Coordinates of N, CA and C and ligand atoms in Angstrom, one line a residue:
M15 N -74.9 -52.5 -42.6 CA -75.9 -53.0 -43.6 C -76.2 -51.9 -44.6
V16 N -76.1 -52.3 -45.9 CA -76.4 -51.3 -46.9 C -78.0 -51.2 -47.0
K17 N -78.4 -50.0 -46.8 CA -79.8 -49.8 -47.0 C -80.3 -49.7 -48.4
T18 N -81.1 -50.6 -48.8 CA -81.5 -50.4 -50.2 C -82.9 -49.6 -50.2
R19 N -82.8 -48.6 -51.0 CA -83.9 -47.6 -51.0 C -84.8 -47.8 -52.2
L20 N -84.8 -49.0 -52.8 CA -85.7 -49.2 -53.9 C -86.3 -50.5 -53.8
A21 N -87.5 -50.6 -54.5 CA -88.1 -52.0 -54.7 C -88.3 -52.3 -56.1
H22 N -88.2 -53.5 -56.5 CA -88.7 -53.9 -57.7 C -88.0 -53.6 -59.0
L23 N -86.7 -53.1 -58.9 CA -86.0 -52.9 -60.2 C -85.8 -54.2 -60.9
P24 N -86.2 -54.2 -62.2 CA -86.1 -55.4 -62.9 C -84.7 -55.9 -63.2
S25 N -83.8 -55.0 -63.2 CA -82.4 -55.3 -63.5 C -81.6 -54.2 -62.9
H26 N -80.2 -54.4 -63.0 CA -79.3 -53.3 -62.5 C -78.6 -52.8 -63.8
K27 N -79.0 -51.6 -64.2 CA -78.4 -51.0 -65.4 C -77.9 -49.6 -65.0
T28 N -76.8 -49.2 -65.7 CA -76.3 -47.8 -65.5 C -76.1 -47.3 -66.9
M29 N -75.9 -46.0 -66.9 CA -75.7 -45.3 -68.2 C -74.2 -45.7 -68.7
A30 N -73.4 -46.1 -67.9 CA -72.1 -46.6 -68.3 C -72.3 -47.8 -69.2
D31 N -73.3 -48.6 -69.0 CA -73.5 -49.8 -69.9 C -74.3 -49.4 -71.2
F32 N -74.5 -48.1 -71.4 CA -75.4 -47.8 -72.6 C -74.5 -47.4 -73.7
D33 N -74.8 -48.0 -74.9 CA -74.0 -47.7 -76.1 C -74.7 -46.5 -76.9
Y34 N -74.3 -45.3 -76.6 CA -74.9 -44.1 -77.3 C -74.8 -44.2 -78.8
S35 N -73.7 -44.9 -79.3 CA -73.5 -44.9 -80.7 C -74.6 -45.7 -81.4
F36 N -75.0 -46.7 -80.7 CA -76.2 -47.6 -81.3 C -77.5 -46.8 -81.3
Q37 N -77.6 -45.8 -80.4 CA -79.0 -45.2 -80.2 C -78.8 -43.6 -80.4
P38 N -78.6 -43.2 -81.6 CA -78.4 -41.7 -81.8 C -79.6 -40.9 -81.2
G39 N -80.7 -41.5 -81.0 CA -81.9 -40.7 -80.5 C -81.7 -40.3 -79.0
V40 N -80.7 -40.9 -78.4 CA -80.5 -40.5 -77.0 C -79.3 -39.6 -76.9
D41 N -79.5 -38.4 -76.4 CA -78.5 -37.3 -76.4 C -77.7 -37.4 -75.0
P42 N -76.4 -37.7 -75.1 CA -75.6 -37.9 -73.9 C -75.7 -36.6 -73.0
K43 N -75.8 -35.4 -73.6 CA -75.9 -34.2 -72.7 C -77.1 -34.2 -71.9
Q44 N -78.2 -34.6 -72.6 CA -79.5 -34.6 -71.9 C -79.5 -35.6 -70.7
I45 N -78.9 -36.8 -71.0 CA -78.7 -37.8 -70.0 C -77.9 -37.3 -68.8
A46 N -76.8 -36.6 -69.2 CA -75.9 -36.1 -68.1 C -76.6 -35.1 -67.2
E47 N -77.5 -34.3 -67.8 CA -78.3 -33.4 -67.0 C -79.3 -34.2 -66.1
L48 N -79.9 -35.2 -66.7 CA -80.8 -36.0 -65.8 C -80.1 -36.7 -64.7
L49 N -78.8 -37.1 -64.9 CA -78.1 -37.8 -63.9 C -77.6 -36.9 -62.8
T50 N -77.7 -35.6 -63.0 CA -77.4 -34.7 -61.9 C -78.6 -34.8 -60.8
L51 N -79.8 -35.4 -61.3 CA -81.0 -35.6 -60.4 C -81.6 -34.3 -60.0
R52 N -81.3 -33.2 -60.7 CA -82.0 -31.9 -60.5 C -83.5 -32.1 -60.7
F53 N -83.8 -32.9 -61.7 CA -85.2 -33.2 -62.0 C -86.0 -33.7 -60.7
I54 N -85.3 -34.5 -59.9 CA -85.9 -35.1 -58.7 C -86.1 -33.9 -57.7
E55 N -85.0 -33.1 -57.5 CA -85.1 -32.0 -56.6 C -86.2 -31.1 -56.9
H56 N -86.5 -31.0 -58.2 CA -87.6 -30.0 -58.7 C -88.9 -30.7 -58.9
A57 N -89.0 -32.0 -58.6 CA -90.2 -32.8 -58.7 C -90.7 -32.8 -60.2
E58 N -89.7 -32.8 -61.1 CA -90.1 -32.9 -62.5 C -90.2 -34.3 -63.0
N59 N -90.8 -34.5 -64.2 CA -91.0 -35.8 -64.7 C -90.1 -36.1 -66.0
V60 N -89.9 -37.4 -66.3 CA -89.1 -37.8 -67.4 C -90.0 -38.7 -68.2
L61 N -90.2 -38.5 -69.5 CA -91.0 -39.4 -70.4 C -90.0 -40.0 -71.4
L62 N -90.0 -41.2 -71.5 CA -89.2 -42.0 -72.4 C -90.1 -42.7 -73.4
L63 N -90.1 -42.2 -74.7 CA -91.0 -42.8 -75.7 C -90.1 -43.5 -76.8
G64 N -90.8 -44.5 -77.3 CA -90.1 -45.2 -78.4 C -90.6 -46.6 -78.6
P65 N -90.3 -47.3 -79.7 CA -90.8 -48.7 -79.9 C -89.9 -49.7 -79.0
P66 N -90.3 -50.9 -79.0 CA -89.6 -51.9 -78.1 C -88.2 -52.0 -78.4
G67 N -87.4 -52.3 -77.3 CA -86.0 -52.6 -77.4 C -85.0 -51.5 -77.6
V68 N -85.5 -50.2 -77.6 CA -84.6 -49.1 -77.8 C -83.9 -48.6 -76.6
G69 N -84.2 -49.1 -75.4 CA -83.5 -48.8 -74.2 C -84.3 -47.9 -73.2
K70 N -85.7 -47.8 -73.4 CA -86.4 -47.0 -72.5 C -86.3 -47.5 -71.0
T71 N -86.5 -48.8 -70.9 CA -86.5 -49.3 -69.5 C -85.0 -49.2 -69.0
H72 N -84.0 -49.4 -69.8 CA -82.6 -49.3 -69.3 C -82.4 -47.9 -68.8
V73 N -82.8 -46.9 -69.6 CA -82.5 -45.4 -69.1 C -83.3 -45.2 -67.8
A74 N -84.5 -45.6 -67.7 CA -85.4 -45.5 -66.5 C -84.7 -46.1 -65.3
V75 N -84.3 -47.4 -65.5 CA -83.6 -48.0 -64.4 C -82.3 -47.4 -64.0
A76 N -81.5 -46.9 -65.0 CA -80.2 -46.3 -64.7 C -80.5 -45.0 -63.9
L77 N -81.5 -44.2 -64.2 CA -81.8 -43.0 -63.4 C -82.3 -43.4 -62.0
A78 N -83.0 -44.5 -61.9 CA -83.5 -44.9 -60.5 C -82.3 -45.3 -59.7
V79 N -81.3 -46.1 -60.4 CA -80.1 -46.6 -59.7 C -79.3 -45.4 -59.2
E80 N -79.2 -44.4 -60.0 CA -78.5 -43.2 -59.6 C -79.1 -42.5 -58.4
A81 N -80.5 -42.4 -58.5 CA -81.2 -41.7 -57.5 C -81.0 -42.4 -56.1
I82 N -81.1 -43.8 -56.2 CA -80.9 -44.5 -54.9 C -79.5 -44.4 -54.4
A83 N -78.5 -44.4 -55.2 CA -77.1 -44.2 -54.9 C -76.9 -42.8 -54.2
K84 N -77.7 -41.8 -54.6 CA -77.6 -40.5 -54.0 C -78.6 -40.3 -52.8
G85 N -79.2 -41.4 -52.4 CA -80.0 -41.4 -51.2 C -81.5 -41.1 -51.3
Y86 N -82.0 -40.9 -52.6 CA -83.4 -40.8 -52.8 C -84.1 -42.1 -52.7
T87 N -85.4 -42.0 -52.4 CA -86.2 -43.2 -52.5 C -86.7 -43.4 -53.9
A88 N -86.7 -44.6 -54.4 CA -87.3 -44.8 -55.7 C -88.0 -46.1 -55.7
Y89 N -89.1 -46.2 -56.6 CA -89.9 -47.3 -56.7 C -90.2 -47.6 -58.1
F90 N -90.1 -48.8 -58.5 CA -90.2 -49.2 -59.9 C -91.5 -50.2 -60.1
V91 N -92.4 -49.8 -60.9 CA -93.5 -50.7 -61.3 C -93.8 -50.6 -62.8
T92 N -94.3 -51.6 -63.3 CA -94.9 -51.5 -64.7 C -96.3 -51.0 -64.4
L93 N -96.9 -50.4 -65.4 CA -98.3 -49.8 -65.3 C -99.2 -50.9 -64.9
Q94 N -99.0 -52.1 -65.5 CA -99.9 -53.2 -65.2 C -99.8 -53.6 -63.7
Q95 N -98.5 -53.7 -63.2 CA -98.4 -54.0 -61.8 C -99.1 -52.9 -60.9
L96 N -98.9 -51.7 -61.3 CA -99.5 -50.6 -60.5 C -101.0 -50.7 -60.5
I97 N -101.7 -51.0 -61.6 CA -103.1 -51.2 -61.6 C -103.5 -52.4 -60.8
D98 N -102.8 -53.5 -61.0 CA -103.1 -54.7 -60.2 C -103.0 -54.5 -58.7
Y99 N -101.9 -53.8 -58.4 CA -101.7 -53.5 -57.0 C -102.9 -52.7 -56.4
L100 N -103.4 -51.7 -57.1 CA -104.5 -50.9 -56.6 C -105.9 -51.7 -56.7
A101 N -106.0 -52.6 -57.6 CA -107.2 -53.4 -57.8 C -107.4 -54.6 -56.8
E102 N -106.2 -55.1 -56.4 CA -106.3 -56.4 -55.6 C -106.1 -56.3 -54.2
G103 N -106.6 -57.2 -53.4 CA -106.3 -57.3 -52.0 C -107.3 -56.5 -51.2
N104 N -107.1 -56.5 -49.9 CA -108.1 -55.9 -49.0 C -107.8 -54.5 -48.5
E105 N -106.5 -54.2 -48.7 CA -106.0 -52.9 -48.2 C -106.8 -51.8 -48.8
P106 N -107.2 -50.8 -48.2 CA -107.9 -49.7 -48.8 C -107.1 -49.0 -50.0
V107 N -107.8 -48.5 -51.0 CA -107.0 -47.9 -52.1 C -106.3 -46.7 -51.6
G108 N -106.9 -45.9 -50.7 CA -106.3 -44.8 -50.2 C -104.9 -45.0 -49.5
A109 N -104.8 -46.1 -48.8 CA -103.5 -46.5 -48.2 C -102.5 -46.9 -49.3
K110 N -103.0 -47.6 -50.2 CA -102.0 -48.0 -51.3 C -101.6 -46.7 -52.1
M111 N -102.5 -45.8 -52.3 CA -102.1 -44.5 -53.0 C -101.0 -43.9 -52.2
R112 N -101.1 -43.9 -50.9 CA -100.1 -43.2 -50.1 C -98.7 -43.8 -50.2
V113 N -98.8 -45.2 -50.4 CA -97.5 -45.9 -50.6 C -96.9 -45.4 -51.9
L114 N -97.8 -45.1 -52.9 CA -97.2 -44.7 -54.2 C -96.8 -43.2 -54.3
L115 N -97.3 -42.5 -53.3 CA -96.9 -41.1 -53.2 C -95.6 -40.8 -52.5
R116 N -95.2 -41.9 -51.7 CA -94.1 -41.7 -50.8 C -92.7 -41.6 -51.5
P117 N -92.3 -42.4 -52.4 CA -91.0 -42.3 -53.0 C -90.8 -41.0 -53.7
K118 N -89.6 -40.4 -53.7 CA -89.2 -39.2 -54.4 C -89.3 -39.5 -55.9
L119 N -89.0 -40.7 -56.3 CA -89.1 -41.1 -57.7 C -89.9 -42.3 -57.9
L120 N -90.9 -42.2 -58.8 CA -91.7 -43.3 -59.1 C -91.6 -43.6 -60.6
V121 N -91.1 -44.8 -60.9 CA -90.9 -45.2 -62.3 C -92.1 -46.0 -62.7
I122 N -92.9 -45.6 -63.7 CA -94.0 -46.4 -64.3 C -93.6 -46.8 -65.7
D123 N -93.3 -48.1 -65.8 CA -92.8 -48.7 -67.1 C -93.9 -49.2 -67.9
E124 N -93.8 -49.1 -69.2 CA -94.7 -49.8 -70.1 C -96.1 -49.3 -70.2
M125 N -96.2 -48.0 -70.3 CA -97.6 -47.5 -70.7 C -97.9 -47.7 -72.1
G126 N -99.0 -48.2 -72.5 CA -99.3 -48.3 -73.8 C -99.6 -49.6 -74.4
Y127 N -99.2 -50.6 -73.6 CA -99.6 -52.0 -74.1 C -101.0 -52.4 -73.8
L128 N -101.5 -51.9 -72.7 CA -102.9 -52.2 -72.4 C -103.7 -50.9 -72.3
P129 N -104.9 -51.0 -72.9 CA -105.8 -49.8 -72.7 C -106.4 -49.9 -71.2
L130 N -106.7 -48.7 -70.6 CA -107.1 -48.6 -69.3 C -108.6 -48.5 -69.3
D131 N -109.2 -49.3 -68.3 CA -110.6 -49.0 -68.1 C -110.8 -47.7 -67.2
R132 N -112.1 -47.4 -67.0 CA -112.4 -46.1 -66.4 C -111.7 -46.1 -65.0
Q133 N -111.9 -47.2 -64.2 CA -111.3 -47.2 -62.9 C -109.8 -47.0 -62.9
A134 N -109.2 -47.8 -63.8 CA -107.7 -47.6 -63.9 C -107.3 -46.3 -64.3
A135 N -108.0 -45.7 -65.2 CA -107.7 -44.3 -65.7 C -107.8 -43.3 -64.6
N136 N -108.9 -43.5 -63.8 CA -109.1 -42.6 -62.7 C -108.0 -42.7 -61.7
W137 N -107.6 -43.9 -61.4 CA -106.5 -44.1 -60.5 C -105.2 -43.4 -60.9
L138 N -105.0 -43.6 -62.3 CA -103.7 -43.0 -62.8 C -103.8 -41.6 -62.7
F139 N -105.0 -41.0 -63.0 CA -105.1 -39.5 -62.9 C -105.0 -39.0 -61.5
E140 N -105.5 -39.8 -60.5 CA -105.3 -39.4 -59.1 C -103.9 -39.4 -58.8
L141 N -103.1 -40.5 -59.1 CA -101.7 -40.6 -58.8 C -100.9 -39.5 -59.4
V142 N -101.1 -39.2 -60.7 CA -100.4 -38.2 -61.5 C -100.7 -36.8 -60.8
S143 N -101.9 -36.5 -60.5 CA -102.3 -35.3 -60.0 C -101.7 -35.0 -58.6
R144 N -101.8 -36.2 -57.8 CA -101.2 -36.0 -56.4 C -99.7 -35.9 -56.3
R145 N -99.0 -36.5 -57.3 CA -97.5 -36.4 -57.4 C -97.1 -35.1 -58.1
Y146 N -98.0 -34.4 -58.7 CA -97.7 -33.2 -59.5 C -97.0 -32.2 -58.7
E147 N -95.9 -31.7 -59.0 CA -95.1 -30.7 -58.4 C -94.6 -31.2 -57.0
K148 N -94.8 -32.4 -56.7 CA -94.4 -32.9 -55.3 C -93.3 -34.1 -55.5
G149 N -93.5 -35.0 -56.4 CA -92.6 -36.1 -56.6 C -92.5 -36.5 -58.1
S150 N -91.3 -36.9 -58.4 CA -91.0 -37.2 -59.9 C -91.7 -38.5 -60.3
I151 N -92.0 -38.4 -61.6 CA -92.4 -39.7 -62.2 C -91.5 -39.9 -63.5
I152 N -91.0 -41.1 -63.7 CA -90.4 -41.4 -65.0 C -91.4 -42.4 -65.6
L153 N -91.8 -42.1 -66.8 CA -92.8 -42.9 -67.4 C -92.3 -43.4 -68.8
T154 N -92.4 -44.7 -69.1 CA -92.0 -45.1 -70.5 C -93.2 -45.6 -71.2
S155 N -93.2 -45.3 -72.5 CA -94.3 -45.7 -73.4 C -93.9 -45.9 -74.8
N156 N -94.5 -47.0 -75.4 CA -94.3 -47.3 -76.9 C -95.2 -46.4 -77.7
K157 N -96.1 -45.6 -77.0 CA -97.0 -44.8 -77.8 C -96.7 -43.3 -77.7
S158 N -96.8 -42.7 -78.9 CA -96.5 -41.2 -78.9 C -97.7 -40.5 -78.3
Y159 N -97.6 -39.2 -77.8 CA -98.6 -38.6 -77.1 C -99.9 -38.6 -77.9
G160 N -99.7 -38.4 -79.2 CA -101.0 -38.4 -80.1 C -101.8 -39.6 -80.0
D161 N -101.1 -40.7 -79.7 CA -101.9 -42.0 -79.7 C -102.4 -42.3 -78.2
W162 N -102.1 -41.5 -77.3 CA -102.5 -41.8 -75.9 C -104.0 -41.9 -75.7
S163 N -104.8 -41.0 -76.5 CA -106.2 -41.0 -76.2 C -106.8 -42.4 -76.5
S164 N -106.2 -43.2 -77.4 CA -106.7 -44.5 -77.7 C -106.6 -45.5 -76.5
L165 N -105.7 -45.1 -75.5 CA -105.5 -46.0 -74.4 C -106.5 -45.7 -73.2
F166 N -107.3 -44.6 -73.3 CA -108.2 -44.2 -72.2 C -109.6 -44.2 -72.7
P167 N -110.6 -44.4 -71.8 CA -112.0 -44.4 -72.1 C -112.5 -43.1 -72.6
E168 N -111.8 -42.0 -72.3 CA -112.2 -40.7 -72.8 C -110.9 -39.9 -73.1
V169 N -111.1 -39.1 -74.1 CA -110.0 -38.2 -74.5 C -109.6 -37.3 -73.4
A170 N -110.7 -36.8 -72.7 CA -110.6 -35.8 -71.6 C -109.5 -36.2 -70.6
I171 N -109.6 -37.5 -70.2 CA -108.7 -38.0 -69.0 C -107.4 -38.1 -69.5
A172 N -107.2 -38.6 -70.8 CA -105.9 -38.7 -71.4 C -105.2 -37.3 -71.4
S173 N -105.9 -36.3 -71.8 CA -105.4 -34.9 -71.9 C -105.1 -34.4 -70.4
A174 N -106.0 -34.7 -69.5 CA -105.7 -34.2 -68.1 C -104.5 -34.8 -67.5
I175 N -104.3 -36.1 -67.8 CA -103.0 -36.7 -67.3 C -101.8 -36.2 -68.0
L176 N -101.9 -36.1 -69.3 CA -100.7 -35.6 -70.0 C -100.3 -34.2 -69.6
D177 N -101.4 -33.4 -69.5 CA -101.2 -32.0 -69.1 C -100.4 -31.9 -67.8
R178 N -100.7 -32.6 -66.8 CA -100.0 -32.6 -65.5 C -98.5 -33.3 -65.7
L179 N -98.5 -34.4 -66.4 CA -97.2 -35.0 -66.6 C -96.2 -34.1 -67.3
L180 N -96.7 -33.4 -68.3 CA -95.8 -32.7 -69.2 C -95.4 -31.3 -68.7
H181 N -96.1 -30.7 -67.8 CA -96.0 -29.4 -67.4 C -94.5 -29.1 -67.0
H182 N -94.0 -29.9 -66.2 CA -92.5 -29.8 -65.8 C -91.9 -31.1 -66.1
S183 N -91.4 -31.2 -67.3 CA -90.9 -32.6 -67.8 C -89.8 -32.5 -68.8
T184 N -89.1 -33.6 -69.0 CA -88.2 -33.8 -70.2 C -88.8 -35.0 -70.9
T185 N -88.9 -34.8 -72.2 CA -89.3 -36.0 -73.0 C -88.1 -36.5 -73.8
I186 N -87.8 -37.8 -73.8 CA -86.8 -38.3 -74.6 C -87.4 -39.3 -75.6
N187 N -87.4 -38.9 -76.9 CA -88.1 -39.6 -77.9 C -87.1 -40.5 -78.7
I188 N -87.2 -41.8 -78.5 CA -86.2 -42.7 -79.2 C -86.8 -43.3 -80.4
R189 N -87.8 -42.6 -80.9 CA -88.5 -43.2 -82.2 C -87.5 -43.2 -83.3
G190 N -87.6 -44.2 -84.1 CA -86.7 -44.4 -85.2 C -85.5 -45.2 -84.9
G191 N -85.3 -45.4 -83.6 CA -84.1 -46.2 -83.2 C -84.3 -47.7 -83.5
Q192 N -83.2 -48.4 -83.5 CA -83.4 -49.8 -83.7 C -83.4 -50.6 -82.4
S193 N -84.0 -51.8 -82.4 CA -84.1 -52.6 -81.2 C -82.7 -53.2 -80.9
Y194 N -82.2 -52.9 -79.6 CA -81.0 -53.5 -79.2 C -81.1 -55.0 -78.9
R195 N -82.3 -55.4 -78.5 CA -82.6 -56.8 -78.3 C -82.4 -57.5 -79.6
L196 N -82.9 -57.0 -80.7 CA -82.8 -57.7 -82.0 C -81.4 -57.6 -82.6
K197 N -80.6 -56.6 -82.2 CA -79.2 -56.4 -82.7 C -78.5 -57.7 -82.6
E198 N -78.5 -58.3 -81.4 CA -77.7 -59.5 -81.1 C -78.2 -60.6 -82.0
K199 N -79.5 -60.7 -82.2 CA -80.0 -61.8 -83.0 C -79.6 -61.6 -84.5
R200 N -79.6 -60.4 -85.0 CA -79.2 -60.1 -86.3 C -77.8 -60.5 -86.5
R201 N -77.0 -60.1 -85.5 CA -75.6 -60.4 -85.6 C -75.4 -62.0 -85.8
G202 N -76.2 -62.7 -85.1 CA -76.0 -64.2 -85.2 C -76.7 -64.8 -86.4
G203 N -77.3 -63.9 -87.2 CA -78.0 -64.4 -88.4 C -79.4 -65.0 -88.2
V204 N -80.0 -64.9 -86.9 CA -81.2 -65.5 -86.6 C -82.3 -64.8 -87.4
I205 N -82.3 -63.5 -87.4 CA -83.3 -62.8 -88.2 C -82.6 -61.9 -89.2
P206 N -83.2 -61.5 -90.3 CA -82.6 -60.6 -91.2 C -82.5 -59.2 -90.7
T207 N -81.6 -58.4 -91.2 CA -81.5 -57.0 -90.8 C -82.6 -56.3 -91.5
V208 N -82.8 -55.1 -91.0 CA -84.0 -54.3 -91.6 C -83.8 -54.1 -93.1
D209 N -82.5 -53.8 -93.5 CA -82.2 -53.6 -95.0 C -82.5 -54.9 -95.8
Q210 N -82.0 -56.0 -95.2 CA -82.2 -57.3 -95.9 C -83.7 -57.6 -96.1
A211 N -84.5 -57.4 -94.9 CA -85.9 -57.6 -94.9 C -86.6 -56.8 -96.0
G212 N -86.2 -55.4 -96.0 CA -86.8 -54.5 -96.9 C -86.6 -54.8 -98.4
S213 N -85.4 -55.4 -98.7 CA -85.1 -55.5 -100.1 C -85.5 -56.8 -100.7
S214 N -86.1 -57.7 -99.8 CA -86.5 -59.0 -100.3 C -87.9 -59.0 -101.0
Ligands
LIG6 P1 -87.3 -51.0 -74.1 O1 -87.6 -50.7 -72.6 O2 -87.2 -49.7 -74.8 O3 -88.2 -52.0 -74.7 P2 -84.8 -52.0 -72.9 O4 -84.4 -50.9 -72.1 O5 -85.5 -53.1 -72.2 O6 -85.8 -51.6 -74.1 O7 -83.7 -52.6 -73.7 C1 -83.6 -54.0 -74.2 C2 -82.3 -54.6 -73.8 O8 -81.2 -54.0 -74.6 C3 -81.9 -54.4 -72.4 O9 -81.1 -55.5 -72.0 C4 -81.0 -53.1 -72.4 O10 -80.1 -53.1 -71.4 C5 -80.4 -53.2 -73.8 N1 -80.1 -52.0 -74.4 C6 -81.0 -51.2 -75.2 N2 -80.4 -50.2 -75.7 C7 -79.1 -50.4 -75.4 C8 -78.0 -49.4 -75.8 N3 -78.1 -48.4 -76.5 N4 -76.8 -49.8 -75.2 C9 -76.6 -51.0 -74.5 N5 -77.7 -51.7 -74.1 C10 -78.9 -51.4 -74.6
LIG7 MG1 -89.1 -51.7 -71.5

C-alpha cells in the first residue's frame, strides 16, 4: 500500500508542469533550491505573493508533492479552512493546534481575501509562533506585506506574525505577472488581452 503522507491537496501539480517562460517572476534557480527541500530540513518558510492566477497555489502544491515524495508529512489548507477548523466542532482548540503543529510542512493558501477577527488573528499568531524554527510554513497571499496590516484587527499582531514568518524564509514575489487562468480565455477570444483592453 502506498502511504499517502498528505491531506487536502486541491490538485496534483509539479514544477515539470510549470511554464517558466509565461511567468518571468518565478526564478527556476530559486525553485530548484526549494525543491531540494533544505528549507524543510531547516524549518524555514516560503511566502508566495502575487495577484490571482499567477501560479502561487501551483508552486505551493508542487513543493508539497515533492515533500511527500521524499517522505515528509505535509498538510494543505486554505486560511479560511484553517480558521473554520479551529472555530467549529467540539474538539478543544489545543488538540486541533497540535494537529496543525504535527506536519513538517504546512501549506496555508489564500491569505488576504478575508480580514481576520481578533480570535482568528490570535490563532494564526499562536500557530506561526509555535511552528517558528520547528516546522515549515508555505503561505500564499494576494497582498504584499505592506498591505497585511489591513487584514488584522491591530497592526501589532500583523507585525508579530510577519516577523516570525519572515525571519527564516524565502519570498517569491510574482507581482506583475499575468494570470495563467485568463491566458487560455484570451487565446479563445473570450476576453480581450491587457493591451487591447488598455488601448480601447
Ligand atoms: P494562484 O494561486 O496564484 O491564483 P494558481 O496556482 O491556482 O494561481 O494557477 C491558476 C491555474 O493556472 C492553475 O491551474 C495552475 O496550474 C495554472 N498555472 C499558473 N501559472 C502557470 C504556469 N506558469 N505554467 C503552467 N500552469 C500555470
Ligand atoms: Mg491560489
